[in-house]
Amino acid sequence: MEDNKYPENYFEHYIFSFSSTSQTLDKTGFENLARLYIDIEGSDTFSELIKEIQLIKENDDWSYFEEVARNFEIKDLSNDKLKEMAEVAIKVSIDMNY
């Protein structure tokens, strides 16, 4: 069902990006991830990621993405950490006017 809700898989890709960048599971690591993601993927893609995060928040689909993190074998990326990761991305987008 979620595949239809999030066909572009921006947040899934963002989670995978986290796993491949050796960032820490805290605000600083999530800020670094957001800035690195913008540098690599570009501001348009980051804007689409933020839109998808807003939809995930509205749908309260964090448990789906917790499963995604487990499938990527990312330890300790719980619902709370996913929400924090998303909130930091939103804050970075606001700070950078995306």
mmCIF file of N, CA and C in Angstrom, residues 8-18 20-21 32-50 96 98:
data_model
loop_
_atom_site.group_PDB
_atom_site.id
_atom_site.type_symbol
_atom_site.label_atom_id
_atom_site.label_comp_id
_atom_site.label_asym_id
_atom_site.label_seq_id
_atom_site.Cartn_x
_atom_site.Cartn_y
_atom_site.Cartn_z
ATOM 1 N N GLU A 8 7.809 7.754 -5.464
ATOM 2 C CA GLU A 8 9.159 8.224 -5.775
ATOM 3 C C GLU A 8 10.199 7.779 -4.750
ATOM 4 N N ASN A 9 9.745 7.295 -3.592
ATOM 5 C CA ASN A 9 10.629 6.755 -2.553
ATOM 6 C C ASN A 9 11.709 7.732 -2.079
ATOM 7 N N TYR A 10 11.357 9.010 -1.968
ATOM 8 C CA TYR A 10 12.349 9.992 -1.532
ATOM 9 C C TYR A 10 12.850 9.704 -0.119
ATOM 10 N N PHE A 11 11.925 9.456 0.805
ATOM 11 C CA PHE A 11 12.351 9.252 2.192
ATOM 12 C C PHE A 11 13.096 7.924 2.332
ATOM 13 N N GLU A 12 12.665 6.926 1.597
ATOM 14 C CA GLU A 12 13.381 5.648 1.604
ATOM 15 C C GLU A 12 14.822 5.863 1.117
ATOM 16 N N HIS A 13 14.987 6.626 0.058
ATOM 17 C CA HIS A 13 16.321 6.936 -0.460
ATOM 18 C C HIS A 13 17.120 7.747 0.561
ATOM 19 N N TYR A 14 16.446 8.649 1.250
ATOM 20 C CA TYR A 14 17.095 9.472 2.284
ATOM 21 C C TYR A 14 17.610 8.586 3.422
ATOM 22 N N ILE A 15 16.797 7.618 3.832
ATOM 23 C CA ILE A 15 17.210 6.667 4.875
ATOM 24 C C ILE A 15 18.427 5.880 4.399
ATOM 25 N N PHE A 16 18.382 5.413 3.148
ATOM 26 C CA PHE A 16 19.521 4.682 2.600
ATOM 27 C C PHE A 16 20.755 5.583 2.553
ATOM 28 N N SER A 17 20.563 6.836 2.181
ATOM 29 C CA SER A 17 21.682 7.788 2.157
ATOM 30 C C SER A 17 22.297 7.921 3.546
ATOM 31 N N PHE A 18 21.447 7.954 4.555
ATOM 32 C CA PHE A 18 21.939 8.017 5.930
ATOM 33 C C PHE A 18 22.853 6.825 6.213
ATOM 34 N N SER A 20 24.657 5.119 4.299
ATOM 35 C CA SER A 20 25.893 5.054 3.523
ATOM 36 C C SER A 20 26.830 6.242 3.777
ATOM 37 N N THR A 21 26.463 7.148 4.691
ATOM 38 C CA THR A 21 27.282 8.338 4.919
ATOM 39 C C THR A 21 27.942 8.388 6.290
ATOM 40 N N ASN A 32 23.950 17.254 9.031
ATOM 41 C CA ASN A 32 24.992 16.932 8.047
ATOM 42 C C ASN A 32 24.401 16.146 6.879
ATOM 43 N N LEU A 33 23.533 15.180 7.195
ATOM 44 C CA LEU A 33 22.891 14.373 6.164
ATOM 45 C C LEU A 33 22.079 15.254 5.221
ATOM 46 N N ALA A 34 21.279 16.167 5.778
ATOM 47 C CA ALA A 34 20.438 17.036 4.948
ATOM 48 C C ALA A 34 21.288 17.878 4.006
ATOM 49 N N ARG A 35 22.350 18.463 4.524
ATOM 50 C CA ARG A 35 23.208 19.315 3.692
ATOM 51 C C ARG A 35 23.941 18.486 2.625
ATOM 52 N N LEU A 36 24.400 17.316 2.999
ATOM 53 C CA LEU A 36 25.061 16.431 2.047
ATOM 54 C C LEU A 36 24.082 15.984 0.959
ATOM 55 N N TYR A 37 22.864 15.678 1.362
ATOM 56 C CA TYR A 37 21.828 15.255 0.409
ATOM 57 C C TYR A 37 21.548 16.369 -0.606
ATOM 58 N N ILE A 38 21.469 17.602 -0.116
ATOM 59 C CA ILE A 38 21.250 18.747 -1.012
ATOM 60 C C ILE A 38 22.418 18.877 -1.991
ATOM 61 N N ASP A 39 23.642 18.737 -1.472
ATOM 62 C CA ASP A 39 24.833 18.846 -2.330
ATOM 63 C C ASP A 39 24.833 17.778 -3.423
ATOM 64 N N ILE A 40 24.419 16.570 -3.077
ATOM 65 C CA ILE A 40 24.488 15.455 -4.024
ATOM 66 C C ILE A 40 23.257 15.404 -4.929
ATOM 67 N N GLU A 41 22.075 15.523 -4.346
ATOM 68 C CA GLU A 41 20.826 15.332 -5.093
ATOM 69 C C GLU A 41 20.252 16.626 -5.666
ATOM 70 N N GLY A 42 20.620 17.752 -5.075
ATOM 71 C CA GLY A 42 20.123 19.038 -5.552
ATOM 72 C C GLY A 42 18.911 19.530 -4.767
ATOM 73 N N SER A 43 18.665 20.825 -4.883
ATOM 74 C CA SER A 43 17.598 21.452 -4.089
ATOM 75 C C SER A 43 16.203 21.011 -4.534
ATOM 76 N N ASP A 44 16.010 20.730 -5.818
ATOM 77 C CA ASP A 44 14.693 20.296 -6.285
ATOM 78 C C ASP A 44 14.318 18.949 -5.674
ATOM 79 N N THR A 45 15.254 18.028 -5.677
ATOM 80 C CA THR A 45 15.003 16.714 -5.088
ATOM 81 C C THR A 45 14.782 16.841 -3.584
ATOM 82 N N PHE A 46 15.555 17.718 -2.938
ATOM 83 C CA PHE A 46 15.372 17.935 -1.505
ATOM 84 C C PHE A 46 13.975 18.490 -1.226
ATOM 85 N N SER A 47 13.502 19.392 -2.058
ATOM 86 C CA SER A 47 12.146 19.935 -1.906
ATOM 87 C C SER A 47 11.095 18.837 -2.034
ATOM 88 N N GLU A 48 11.299 17.926 -2.967
ATOM 89 C CA GLU A 48 10.370 16.795 -3.122
ATOM 90 C C GLU A 48 10.423 15.879 -1.896
ATOM 91 N N LEU A 49 11.619 15.680 -1.355
ATOM 92 C CA LEU A 49 11.767 14.901 -0.122
ATOM 93 C C LEU A 49 10.949 15.532 0.998
ATOM 94 N N ILE A 50 11.040 16.839 1.148
ATOM 95 C CA ILE A 50 10.312 17.538 2.209
ATOM 96 C C ILE A 50 8.807 17.370 2.018
ATOM 97 N N MET A 96 17.201 27.096 4.682
ATOM 98 C CA MET A 96 17.812 27.341 3.373
ATOM 99 C C MET A 96 16.784 27.812 2.348
ATOM 100 N N TYR A 98 14.083 26.293 1.009
ATOM 101 C CA TYR A 98 13.671 25.350 -0.045
ATOM 102 C C TYR A 98 12.197 25.126 0.117
#
